[in-house]
PDB file of C-alpha atoms and ligand atoms in Angstrom:
ATOM      1  CA  UNK O   1     -14.157  24.501  14.022  1.00 46.00           C
ATOM      2  CA  UNK O   2     -13.742  21.234  15.933  1.00 48.00           C
ATOM      3  CA  UNK O   3     -11.628  18.853  13.891  1.00 55.00           C
ATOM      4  CA  UNK O   4     -12.923  15.284  13.845  1.00 69.00           C
ATOM      5  CA  UNK O   5     -10.145  12.792  14.628  1.00 84.00           C
ATOM      6  CA  UNK O   6      -9.691   9.419  12.960  1.00 95.00           C
ATOM      7  CA  UNK O   7     -11.700   6.494  14.292  1.00 98.00           C
ATOM      8  CA  UNK O   8      -9.786   3.589  15.885  1.00 98.00           C
ATOM      9  CA  UNK O   9     -11.022   0.023  15.664  1.00 98.00           C
ATOM     10  CA  UNK O  10      -9.601  -2.957  17.535  1.00 98.00           C
ATOM     11  CA  UNK O  11      -8.168  -5.640  15.234  1.00 98.00           C
ATOM     12  CA  UNK O  12      -9.415  -8.391  17.558  1.00 97.00           C
ATOM     13  CA  UNK O  13     -13.075  -7.371  17.280  1.00 98.00           C
ATOM     14  CA  UNK O  14     -13.440  -5.293  14.081  1.00 98.00           C
ATOM     15  CA  UNK O  15     -15.075  -6.889  11.049  1.00 98.00           C
ATOM     16  CA  UNK O  16     -14.227  -6.081   7.438  1.00 98.00           C
ATOM     17  CA  UNK O  17     -17.631  -4.330   7.226  1.00 98.00           C
ATOM     18  CA  UNK O  18     -16.670  -2.055  10.155  1.00 98.00           C
ATOM     19  CA  UNK O  19     -13.389  -1.180   8.467  1.00 98.00           C
ATOM     20  CA  UNK O  20     -15.109  -0.429   5.151  1.00 98.00           C
ATOM     21  CA  UNK O  21     -17.792   1.715   6.750  1.00 98.00           C
ATOM     22  CA  UNK O  22     -15.303   4.010   8.499  1.00 98.00           C
ATOM     23  CA  UNK O  23     -13.063   4.294   5.417  1.00 98.00           C
ATOM     24  CA  UNK O  24     -16.069   5.122   3.238  1.00 98.00           C
ATOM     25  CA  UNK O  25     -16.966   7.950   5.632  1.00 98.00           C
ATOM     26  CA  UNK O  26     -13.538   9.314   6.610  1.00 98.00           C
ATOM     27  CA  UNK O  27     -11.138   7.991   3.960  1.00 98.00           C
ATOM     28  CA  UNK O  28      -9.075   6.202   6.600  1.00 98.00           C
ATOM     29  CA  UNK O  29      -9.218   4.220   9.811  1.00 98.00           C
ATOM     30  CA  UNK O  30      -6.787   3.241  12.548  1.00 98.00           C
ATOM     31  CA  UNK O  31      -6.684  -0.460  13.399  1.00 98.00           C
ATOM     32  CA  UNK O  32      -5.148  -1.015  16.802  1.00 98.00           C
ATOM     33  CA  UNK O  33      -3.262  -4.285  17.376  1.00 98.00           C
ATOM     34  CA  UNK O  34      -3.019  -4.972  13.645  1.00 98.00           C
ATOM     35  CA  UNK O  35       0.165  -7.037  14.199  1.00 98.00           C
ATOM     36  CA  UNK O  36       0.973  -9.511  16.931  1.00 98.00           C
ATOM     37  CA  UNK O  37       3.867  -8.383  19.186  1.00 98.00           C
ATOM     38  CA  UNK O  38       6.030 -11.253  17.776  1.00 98.00           C
ATOM     39  CA  UNK O  39       5.472 -10.217  14.192  1.00 98.00           C
ATOM     40  CA  UNK O  40       6.129  -6.576  15.053  1.00 98.00           C
ATOM     41  CA  UNK O  41       9.432  -7.456  16.748  1.00 98.00           C
ATOM     42  CA  UNK O  42      10.405  -9.653  13.777  1.00 98.00           C
ATOM     43  CA  UNK O  43       9.719  -6.896  11.260  1.00 98.00           C
ATOM     44  CA  UNK O  44      11.677  -4.391  13.293  1.00 98.00           C
ATOM     45  CA  UNK O  45      14.620  -6.802  13.590  1.00 98.00           C
ATOM     46  CA  UNK O  46      14.538  -7.403   9.809  1.00 98.00           C
ATOM     47  CA  UNK O  47      14.111  -3.825   8.632  1.00 98.00           C
ATOM     48  CA  UNK O  48      15.308  -1.239  11.175  1.00 98.00           C
ATOM     49  CA  UNK O  49      19.018  -2.118  11.032  1.00 98.00           C
ATOM     50  CA  UNK O  50      18.822  -1.740   7.246  1.00 98.00           C
ATOM     51  CA  UNK O  51      17.075   1.620   7.225  1.00 97.00           C
ATOM     52  CA  UNK O  52      19.566   2.986   9.675  1.00 94.00           C
ATOM     53  CA  UNK O  53      22.198   2.671   6.949  1.00 95.00           C
ATOM     54  CA  UNK O  54      20.174   4.690   4.444  1.00 94.00           C
ATOM     55  CA  UNK O  55      20.938   8.336   3.736  1.00 93.00           C
ATOM     56  CA  UNK O  56      18.229  10.960   4.174  1.00 94.00           C
ATOM     57  CA  UNK O  57      16.181  12.388   1.286  1.00 94.00           C
ATOM     58  CA  UNK O  58      17.328  15.187  -0.945  1.00 89.00           C
ATOM     59  CA  UNK O  59      14.237  17.393  -1.221  1.00 89.00           C
ATOM     60  CA  UNK O  60      11.376  18.784   0.836  1.00 85.00           C
ATOM     61  CA  UNK O  61       8.872  16.166  -0.313  1.00 91.00           C
ATOM     62  CA  UNK O  62      11.037  13.122   0.402  1.00 93.00           C
ATOM     63  CA  UNK O  63      12.388  14.806   3.515  1.00 92.00           C
ATOM     64  CA  UNK O  64      15.883  16.051   4.364  1.00 92.00           C
ATOM     65  CA  UNK O  65      15.621  14.359   7.762  1.00 94.00           C
ATOM     66  CA  UNK O  66      13.738  11.305   6.503  1.00 97.00           C
ATOM     67  CA  UNK O  67      15.116   7.907   5.571  1.00 98.00           C
ATOM     68  CA  UNK O  68      13.407   5.488   3.213  1.00 98.00           C
ATOM     69  CA  UNK O  69      13.960   1.808   2.473  1.00 98.00           C
ATOM     70  CA  UNK O  70      12.303  -0.147  -0.367  1.00 98.00           C
ATOM     71  CA  UNK O  71      12.684  -3.497  -2.038  1.00 98.00           C
ATOM     72  CA  UNK O  72      11.168  -4.880   1.148  1.00 98.00           C
ATOM     73  CA  UNK O  73       9.899  -8.217  -0.139  1.00 98.00           C
ATOM     74  CA  UNK O  74      13.490  -9.245  -0.729  1.00 98.00           C
ATOM     75  CA  UNK O  75      14.417  -8.121   2.784  1.00 98.00           C
ATOM     76  CA  UNK O  76      11.721  -9.580   5.024  1.00 98.00           C
ATOM     77  CA  UNK O  77       9.305 -12.453   4.363  1.00 97.00           C
ATOM     78  CA  UNK O  78       7.220 -11.056   7.227  1.00 98.00           C
ATOM     79  CA  UNK O  79       6.015  -8.301   4.876  1.00 98.00           C
ATOM     80  CA  UNK O  80       3.624 -10.879   3.448  1.00 98.00           C
ATOM     81  CA  UNK O  81       1.853 -11.113   6.801  1.00 98.00           C
ATOM     82  CA  UNK O  82       1.116  -7.380   6.725  1.00 98.00           C
ATOM     83  CA  UNK O  83      -0.373  -7.684   3.228  1.00 98.00           C
ATOM     84  CA  UNK O  84      -2.453 -10.863   3.769  1.00 98.00           C
ATOM     85  CA  UNK O  85      -3.939  -9.700   7.098  1.00 98.00           C
ATOM     86  CA  UNK O  86      -7.636 -10.686   7.098  1.00 97.00           C
ATOM     87  CA  UNK O  87      -8.807  -7.036   7.307  1.00 98.00           C
ATOM     88  CA  UNK O  88      -6.665  -5.618   4.513  1.00 98.00           C
ATOM     89  CA  UNK O  89      -7.191  -7.532   1.245  1.00 98.00           C
ATOM     90  CA  UNK O  90     -10.982  -7.861   1.646  1.00 98.00           C
ATOM     91  CA  UNK O  91     -11.346  -4.125   2.344  1.00 98.00           C
ATOM     92  CA  UNK O  92      -9.091  -3.317  -0.610  1.00 98.00           C
ATOM     93  CA  UNK O  93     -11.168  -5.567  -2.889  1.00 98.00           C
ATOM     94  CA  UNK O  94     -14.310  -3.781  -1.770  1.00 98.00           C
ATOM     95  CA  UNK O  95     -12.987  -0.356  -2.796  1.00 98.00           C
ATOM     96  CA  UNK O  96     -10.889  -1.225  -5.826  1.00 98.00           C
ATOM     97  CA  UNK O  97     -12.370  -4.304  -7.488  1.00 98.00           C
ATOM     98  CA  UNK O  98     -15.919  -3.040  -8.057  1.00 96.00           C
ATOM     99  CA  UNK O  99     -17.114  -4.815 -11.201  1.00 95.00           C
ATOM    100  CA  UNK O 100     -17.935  -2.963 -14.388  1.00 93.00           C
ATOM    101  CA  UNK O 101     -20.303  -4.264 -17.104  1.00 94.00           C
ATOM    102  CA  UNK O 102     -19.073  -4.842 -20.630  1.00 91.00           C
ATOM    103  CA  UNK O 103     -20.658  -6.356 -23.715  1.00 94.00           C
ATOM    104  CA  UNK O 104     -19.551  -9.903 -24.486  1.00 90.00           C
ATOM    105  CA  UNK O 105     -21.126 -10.884 -27.795  1.00 94.00           C
ATOM    106  CA  UNK O 106     -24.868 -10.346 -27.200  1.00 96.00           C
ATOM    107  CA  UNK O 107     -24.899 -10.123 -23.404  1.00 97.00           C
ATOM    108  CA  UNK O 108     -23.526  -7.864 -20.714  1.00 96.00           C
ATOM    109  CA  UNK O 109     -20.983  -9.477 -18.394  1.00 94.00           C
ATOM    110  CA  UNK O 110     -19.450  -8.136 -15.161  1.00 94.00           C
ATOM    111  CA  UNK O 111     -15.677  -7.839 -14.987  1.00 93.00           C
ATOM    112  CA  UNK O 112     -13.593  -6.926 -11.944  1.00 95.00           C
ATOM    113  CA  UNK O 113      -9.888  -6.181 -11.758  1.00 96.00           C
ATOM    114  CA  UNK O 114      -7.481  -7.819  -9.331  1.00 98.00           C
ATOM    115  CA  UNK O 115      -5.187  -6.275  -6.763  1.00 98.00           C
ATOM    116  CA  UNK O 116      -1.454  -5.777  -6.910  1.00 98.00           C
ATOM    117  CA  UNK O 117       1.153  -4.310  -4.608  1.00 98.00           C
ATOM    118  CA  UNK O 118       2.168  -0.869  -5.844  1.00 98.00           C
ATOM    119  CA  UNK O 119       4.933   0.077  -3.432  1.00 97.00           C
ATOM    120  CA  UNK O 120       6.462  -0.927  -0.148  1.00 98.00           C
ATOM    121  CA  UNK O 121       8.593   1.382   1.979  1.00 98.00           C
ATOM    122  CA  UNK O 122       9.843   1.895   5.488  1.00 98.00           C
ATOM    123  CA  UNK O 123       9.735   5.619   6.286  1.00 98.00           C
ATOM    124  CA  UNK O 124      11.707   6.898   9.244  1.00 98.00           C
ATOM    125  CA  UNK O 125      11.081  10.536  10.155  1.00 98.00           C
ATOM    126  CA  UNK O 126      13.890  12.029  12.217  1.00 98.00           C
ATOM    127  CA  UNK O 127      14.091  14.904  14.699  1.00 98.00           C
ATOM    128  CA  UNK O 128      13.854  18.271  12.975  1.00 96.00           C
ATOM    129  CA  UNK O 129      11.939  17.005   9.938  1.00 96.00           C
ATOM    130  CA  UNK O 130       9.234  19.495   8.953  1.00 95.00           C
ATOM    131  CA  UNK O 131       5.768  18.534   7.738  1.00 95.00           C
ATOM    132  CA  UNK O 132       5.613  16.983   4.292  1.00 96.00           C
ATOM    133  CA  UNK O 133       3.341  18.825   1.830  1.00 97.00           C
ATOM    134  CA  UNK O 134      -0.141  17.254   1.936  1.00 98.00           C
ATOM    135  CA  UNK O 135      -0.837  15.128  -1.099  1.00 98.00           C
ATOM    136  CA  UNK O 136      -2.831  12.244  -2.520  1.00 98.00           C
ATOM    137  CA  UNK O 137      -0.720   9.160  -3.188  1.00 98.00           C
ATOM    138  CA  UNK O 138      -2.914   8.127  -6.137  1.00 98.00           C
ATOM    139  CA  UNK O 139      -1.573  11.264  -7.819  1.00 97.00           C
ATOM    140  CA  UNK O 140       1.465   9.095  -8.631  1.00 97.00           C
ATOM    141  CA  UNK O 141      -0.616   7.468 -11.352  1.00 97.00           C
ATOM    142  CA  UNK O 142      -2.589  10.554 -12.354  1.00 98.00           C
ATOM    143  CA  UNK O 143      -5.832   9.464 -10.700  1.00 98.00           C
ATOM    144  CA  UNK O 144      -8.761  11.859 -10.671  1.00 98.00           C
ATOM    145  CA  UNK O 145     -11.837  12.031  -8.466  1.00 97.00           C
ATOM    146  CA  UNK O 146     -13.872  12.462 -11.657  1.00 97.00           C
ATOM    147  CA  UNK O 147     -13.323   8.741 -12.342  1.00 97.00           C
ATOM    148  CA  UNK O 148     -15.779   7.990  -9.519  1.00 95.00           C
ATOM    149  CA  UNK O 149     -13.850   4.940  -8.313  1.00 96.00           C
ATOM    150  CA  UNK O 150     -10.856   4.082  -6.139  1.00 98.00           C
ATOM    151  CA  UNK O 151      -7.560   2.565  -7.280  1.00 98.00           C
ATOM    152  CA  UNK O 152      -5.539   2.330  -4.024  1.00 98.00           C
ATOM    153  CA  UNK O 153      -5.959   1.257  -0.413  1.00 98.00           C
ATOM    154  CA  UNK O 154      -2.784   2.003   1.471  1.00 98.00           C
ATOM    155  CA  UNK O 155      -1.494   0.912   4.849  1.00 98.00           C
ATOM    156  CA  UNK O 156       0.825   2.778   7.179  1.00 98.00           C
ATOM    157  CA  UNK O 157       1.872   0.444   9.958  1.00 98.00           C
ATOM    158  CA  UNK O 158       3.484   1.893  13.035  1.00 98.00           C
ATOM    159  CA  UNK O 159       6.820   0.107  13.685  1.00 98.00           C
ATOM    160  CA  UNK O 160       7.357   2.562  16.530  1.00 98.00           C
ATOM    161  CA  UNK O 161       4.656   4.584  18.323  1.00 98.00           C
ATOM    162  CA  UNK O 162       3.154   7.369  16.151  1.00 98.00           C
ATOM    163  CA  UNK O 163       2.515  10.591  18.071  1.00 98.00           C
ATOM    164  CA  UNK O 164       1.644  14.202  17.170  1.00 98.00           C
ATOM    165  CA  UNK O 165       5.139  15.131  18.423  1.00 98.00           C
ATOM    166  CA  UNK O 166       7.224  12.597  16.481  1.00 98.00           C
ATOM    167  CA  UNK O 167       5.701  12.951  13.016  1.00 98.00           C
ATOM    168  CA  UNK O 168       2.615  10.725  13.086  1.00 98.00           C
ATOM    169  CA  UNK O 169       1.116  10.897   9.568  1.00 98.00           C
ATOM    170  CA  UNK O 170      -1.076  13.995   9.049  1.00 98.00           C
ATOM    171  CA  UNK O 171      -4.428  13.339   7.412  1.00 98.00           C
ATOM    172  CA  UNK O 172      -7.503  15.356   6.452  1.00 98.00           C
ATOM    173  CA  UNK O 173     -10.438  13.055   7.284  1.00 98.00           C
ATOM    174  CA  UNK O 174     -13.117  13.200   4.576  1.00 97.00           C
ATOM    175  CA  UNK O 175     -10.782  14.711   1.946  1.00 98.00           C
ATOM    176  CA  UNK O 176     -11.031  11.557  -0.206  1.00 98.00           C
ATOM    177  CA  UNK O 177     -14.356  12.974  -1.372  1.00 98.00           C
ATOM    178  CA  UNK O 178     -12.984  16.394  -2.372  1.00 98.00           C
ATOM    179  CA  UNK O 179     -12.789  17.247  -6.031  1.00 98.00           C
ATOM    180  CA  UNK O 180      -9.443  17.577  -7.770  1.00 98.00           C
ATOM    181  CA  UNK O 181      -9.222  21.346  -7.267  1.00 98.00           C
ATOM    182  CA  UNK O 182      -9.992  21.566  -3.568  1.00 98.00           C
ATOM    183  CA  UNK O 183      -6.987  22.942  -1.604  1.00 98.00           C
ATOM    184  CA  UNK O 184      -5.578  20.696   1.178  1.00 98.00           C
ATOM    185  CA  UNK O 185      -5.274  23.294   3.911  1.00 98.00           C
ATOM    186  CA  UNK O 186      -2.665  22.118   6.452  1.00 97.00           C
ATOM    187  CA  UNK O 187      -4.815  23.680   9.213  1.00 97.00           C
ATOM    188  CA  UNK O 188      -7.387  20.947   8.570  1.00 97.00           C
ATOM    189  CA  UNK O 189      -4.967  18.087   9.015  1.00 98.00           C
ATOM    190  CA  UNK O 190      -4.724  16.005  12.203  1.00 97.00           C
ATOM    191  CA  UNK O 191      -1.956  13.705  13.361  1.00 98.00           C
ATOM    192  CA  UNK O 192      -2.334   9.924  13.308  1.00 98.00           C
ATOM    193  CA  UNK O 193      -1.588   8.771  16.829  1.00 98.00           C
ATOM    194  CA  UNK O 194      -1.269   5.043  17.347  1.00 98.00           C
ATOM    195  CA  UNK O 195       0.857   2.599  19.295  1.00 98.00           C
ATOM    196  CA  UNK O 196       3.462   0.437  17.520  1.00 98.00           C
ATOM    197  CA  UNK O 197       1.816  -2.579  15.857  1.00 98.00           C
ATOM    198  CA  UNK O 198      -1.249  -0.538  14.873  1.00 98.00           C
ATOM    199  CA  UNK O 199      -2.030   0.510  11.296  1.00 98.00           C
ATOM    200  CA  UNK O 200      -3.702   3.312   9.417  1.00 98.00           C
ATOM    201  CA  UNK O 201      -5.607   2.054   6.357  1.00 98.00           C
ATOM    202  CA  UNK O 202      -6.424   4.878   3.926  1.00 99.00           C
ATOM    203  CA  UNK O 203      -7.581   5.472   0.404  1.00 98.00           C
ATOM    204  CA  UNK O 204      -5.205   6.798  -2.270  1.00 98.00           C
ATOM    205  CA  UNK O 205      -7.423   9.896  -2.483  1.00 98.00           C
ATOM    206  CA  UNK O 206      -7.039  10.910   1.154  1.00 98.00           C
ATOM    207  CA  UNK O 207      -4.904  14.028   1.645  1.00 98.00           C
ATOM    208  CA  UNK O 208      -2.031  13.170   4.002  1.00 98.00           C
ATOM    209  CA  UNK O 209       1.664  13.748   4.581  1.00 98.00           C
ATOM    210  CA  UNK O 210       4.424  12.907   7.015  1.00 98.00           C
ATOM    211  CA  UNK O 211       4.171  14.998  10.185  1.00 98.00           C
ATOM    212  CA  UNK O 212       6.668  17.375  11.795  1.00 98.00           C
ATOM    213  CA  UNK O 213       9.044  15.643  14.207  1.00 98.00           C
ATOM    214  CA  UNK O 214       9.513  17.992  17.157  1.00 98.00           C
ATOM    215  CA  UNK O 215      11.283  15.480  19.404  1.00 98.00           C
ATOM    216  CA  UNK O 216      14.998  15.639  20.224  1.00 97.00           C
ATOM    217  CA  UNK O 217      15.952  12.068  19.505  1.00 97.00           C
ATOM    218  CA  UNK O 218      12.966   9.951  18.370  1.00 97.00           C
ATOM    219  CA  UNK O 219      12.981   8.432  14.877  1.00 98.00           C
ATOM    220  CA  UNK O 220       9.400   7.573  13.950  1.00 98.00           C
ATOM    221  CA  UNK O 221       9.310   4.429  11.802  1.00 98.00           C
ATOM    222  CA  UNK O 222       6.359   3.485   9.603  1.00 98.00           C
ATOM    223  CA  UNK O 223       5.991   0.612   7.170  1.00 98.00           C
ATOM    224  CA  UNK O 224       3.764   1.430   4.218  1.00 98.00           C
ATOM    225  CA  UNK O 225       2.320  -0.728   1.417  1.00 98.00           C
ATOM    226  CA  UNK O 226      -0.284  -0.078  -1.260  1.00 98.00           C
ATOM    227  CA  UNK O 227      -2.806  -2.450  -2.725  1.00 98.00           C
ATOM    228  CA  UNK O 228      -3.662  -1.018  -6.124  1.00 98.00           C
ATOM    229  CA  UNK O 229      -5.891  -1.854  -9.065  1.00 98.00           C
ATOM    230  CA  UNK O 230      -4.166  -4.391 -11.311  1.00 97.00           C
ATOM    231  CA  UNK O 231      -4.659  -2.181 -14.378  1.00 97.00           C
ATOM    232  CA  UNK O 232      -2.333   0.644 -13.313  1.00 97.00           C
ATOM    233  CA  UNK O 233       1.440   0.682 -13.409  1.00 96.00           C
ATOM    234  CA  UNK O 234       3.053  -0.475 -10.194  1.00 97.00           C
ATOM    235  CA  UNK O 235       4.773   2.422  -8.443  1.00 98.00           C
ATOM    236  CA  UNK O 236       7.717   0.277  -7.368  1.00 98.00           C
ATOM    237  CA  UNK O 237       9.185  -1.949 -10.072  1.00 98.00           C
ATOM    238  CA  UNK O 238       9.112  -5.356  -8.336  1.00 98.00           C
ATOM    239  CA  UNK O 239      10.111  -7.131 -11.567  1.00 97.00           C
ATOM    240  CA  UNK O 240      13.531  -5.477 -11.512  1.00 97.00           C
ATOM    241  CA  UNK O 241      13.857  -5.194  -7.751  1.00 97.00           C
ATOM    242  CA  UNK O 242      13.304  -8.867  -6.924  1.00 97.00           C
ATOM    243  CA  UNK O 243      15.004 -11.908  -8.331  1.00 97.00           C
ATOM    244  CA  UNK O 244      12.531 -14.406  -9.749  1.00 97.00           C
ATOM    245  CA  UNK O 245      13.820 -16.947  -7.171  1.00 96.00           C
ATOM    246  CA  UNK O 246      12.757 -14.602  -4.404  1.00 97.00           C
ATOM    247  CA  UNK O 247       9.298 -14.133  -5.864  1.00 97.00           C
ATOM    248  CA  UNK O 248       8.926 -17.907  -6.392  1.00 97.00           C
ATOM    249  CA  UNK O 249       9.670 -18.555  -2.722  1.00 96.00           C
ATOM    250  CA  UNK O 250       6.441 -16.725  -1.708  1.00 97.00           C
ATOM    251  CA  UNK O 251       2.980 -18.384  -1.760  1.00 97.00           C
ATOM    252  CA  UNK O 252       1.164 -17.992  -5.076  1.00 97.00           C
ATOM    253  CA  UNK O 253      -1.166 -15.297  -3.737  1.00 98.00           C
ATOM    254  CA  UNK O 254       1.830 -13.098  -2.950  1.00 98.00           C
ATOM    255  CA  UNK O 255       3.504 -13.842  -6.311  1.00 98.00           C
ATOM    256  CA  UNK O 256       0.371 -12.634  -8.053  1.00 98.00           C
ATOM    257  CA  UNK O 257       0.112  -9.547  -5.836  1.00 98.00           C
ATOM    258  CA  UNK O 258       3.711  -8.747  -6.756  1.00 98.00           C
ATOM    259  CA  UNK O 259       2.693  -8.682 -10.405  1.00 97.00           C
ATOM    260  CA  UNK O 260       3.476 -12.183 -11.639  1.00 98.00           C
ATOM    261  CA  UNK O 261      -0.074 -12.636 -12.711  1.00 97.00           C
ATOM    262  CA  UNK O 262      -2.453 -12.108 -15.603  1.00 96.00           C
ATOM    263  CA  UNK O 263      -5.418  -9.871 -14.745  1.00 94.00           C
ATOM    264  CA  UNK O 264      -8.571 -10.928 -16.545  1.00 86.00           C
ATOM    265  CA  UNK O 265      -7.981 -12.098 -20.102  1.00 82.00           C
ATOM    266  CA  UNK O 266      -5.970  -9.219 -21.349  1.00 88.00           C
ATOM    267  CA  UNK O 267      -3.466  -7.696 -18.925  1.00 95.00           C
ATOM    268  CA  UNK O 268       0.060  -8.819 -18.094  1.00 96.00           C
ATOM    269  CA  UNK O 269       0.342 -11.884 -20.315  1.00 96.00           C
ATOM    270  CA  UNK O 270       3.456 -13.370 -21.857  1.00 96.00           C
ATOM    271  CA  UNK O 271       3.375 -15.234 -25.119  1.00 95.00           C
ATOM    272  CA  UNK O 272       4.182 -18.907 -24.757  1.00 93.00           C
ATOM    273  CA  UNK O 273       3.975 -21.111 -27.895  1.00 94.00           C
ATOM    274  CA  UNK O 274       1.772 -18.591 -29.623  1.00 95.00           C
ATOM    275  CA  UNK O 275      -0.695 -18.269 -26.736  1.00 94.00           C
ATOM    276  CA  UNK O 276      -1.201 -15.316 -24.407  1.00 94.00           C
ATOM    277  CA  UNK O 277      -0.369 -17.004 -21.124  1.00 95.00           C
ATOM    278  CA  UNK O 278      -0.495 -16.213 -17.415  1.00 96.00           C
ATOM    279  CA  UNK O 279       3.125 -15.407 -16.393  1.00 96.00           C
ATOM    280  CA  UNK O 280       2.706 -17.094 -13.001  1.00 97.00           C
ATOM    281  CA  UNK O 281       3.699 -20.440 -14.564  1.00 95.00           C
ATOM    282  CA  UNK O 282       7.115 -19.011 -15.508  1.00 95.00           C
ATOM    283  CA  UNK O 283       8.022 -18.989 -11.816  1.00 96.00           C
ATOM    284  CA  UNK O 284       7.954 -22.763 -11.758  1.00 94.00           C
ATOM    285  CA  UNK O 285      11.505 -22.995 -13.087  1.00 94.00           C
ATOM    286  CA  UNK O 286      12.736 -20.815 -10.204  1.00 94.00           C
ATOM    287  CA  UNK O 287      10.985 -22.692  -7.387  1.00 86.00           C
ATOM    288  CA  UNK O 288      13.837 -25.049  -6.590  1.00 73.00           C
ATOM    289  CA  UNK O 289      17.278 -25.620  -8.113  1.00 62.00           C
ATOM    290  CA  UNK O 290      17.129 -27.382 -11.448  1.00 55.00           C
ATOM    291  CA  UNK O 291      18.053 -31.102 -11.210  1.00 53.00           C
ATOM    292  CA  UNK O 292      20.702 -30.451 -13.854  1.00 57.00           C
ATOM    293  CA  UNK O 293      22.563 -27.890 -11.778  1.00 51.00           C
ATOM    294  CA  UNK O 294      21.783 -29.171  -8.267  1.00 44.00           C
TER     295      UNK O 294
HETATM  296  O1  AKG A   1       5.708   8.949   6.511  1.00 88.02           O
HETATM  297  C1  AKG A   1       4.530   9.336   6.467  1.00 88.02           C
HETATM  298  O2  AKG A   1       3.881   9.488   7.486  1.00 88.02           O
HETATM  299  C2  AKG A   1       3.852   9.630   5.149  1.00 88.02           C
HETATM  300  C3  AKG A   1       4.779   9.708   3.979  1.00 88.02           C
HETATM  301  C4  AKG A   1       4.053   9.901   2.692  1.00 88.02           C
HETATM  302  O3  AKG A   1       2.884  10.121   2.669  1.00 88.02           O
HETATM  303  C5  AKG A   1       4.776   9.798   1.423  1.00 88.02           C
HETATM  304  O4  AKG A   1       6.015   9.864   1.391  1.00 88.02           O
HETATM  305  O5  AKG A   1       4.082   9.704   0.364  1.00 88.02           O
HETATM  306 FE1  FE2 A   2       2.035   9.854   0.731  1.00 88.02          FE
END
């Protein structure tokens, strides 16, 4: 059977509608030229020296020849430019923030969730690393296809070229539509091949896994983030990873995406003076040194 590869779009000409249409059909899309060369070089300079100091994983899933680095929003402000790219958040909203109707007194009202950042990680796959077992990343929060909706749109950005030889992410196009029991046969997976600065956007339900690195000396580096529904637990605990001062130094949109936000009327509040209050205001005190201690 001929295996259908992933579709590539050009960041300079693709619209959000184009991105959504391909993801709806295949579960993922490659966007070439997602980052400007300057931004790519900046991210590499910020993050690659740090990941080189990390030890490799300790099991087959995390990879015995694979290094990982998290806590990225404390390490590079440029991560925000990957998240707020004009093709990413609007596409994520389309898939994740579909409104539902609920009764409010005597009328039905539409409610939609917000987005938040679930996890951020640099993943460096080294020579000799075997293929990672194929999986769905929304399994982390026990998602099921029976829910009939999506909770995650993920990005895998190539910091170095991704090839079939060096461990370019394996994906099974179309598998985001499979039911929970369908087996992800590795023979159906194809490698994501894309030049550095390009990105794979894919749904949390798409079967994928790190590829086999058959090269002698190439470390494939990818930068991954997830935009998730604001009603599920964040995979990475940004509240404990980042100092409030570091969160406060980002624009408000990023603070909220990192979790310092109330979603709708009922999720994520803190009690202030007896009122359930949006926690974003608590960052005010961390925005600049207090006049008393300056
Ligand atoms: O590094 C990759 O290409 C994918 C890794 C992955 O899917 C994971 O660790 O969940
Ligand atoms: Fe994964």
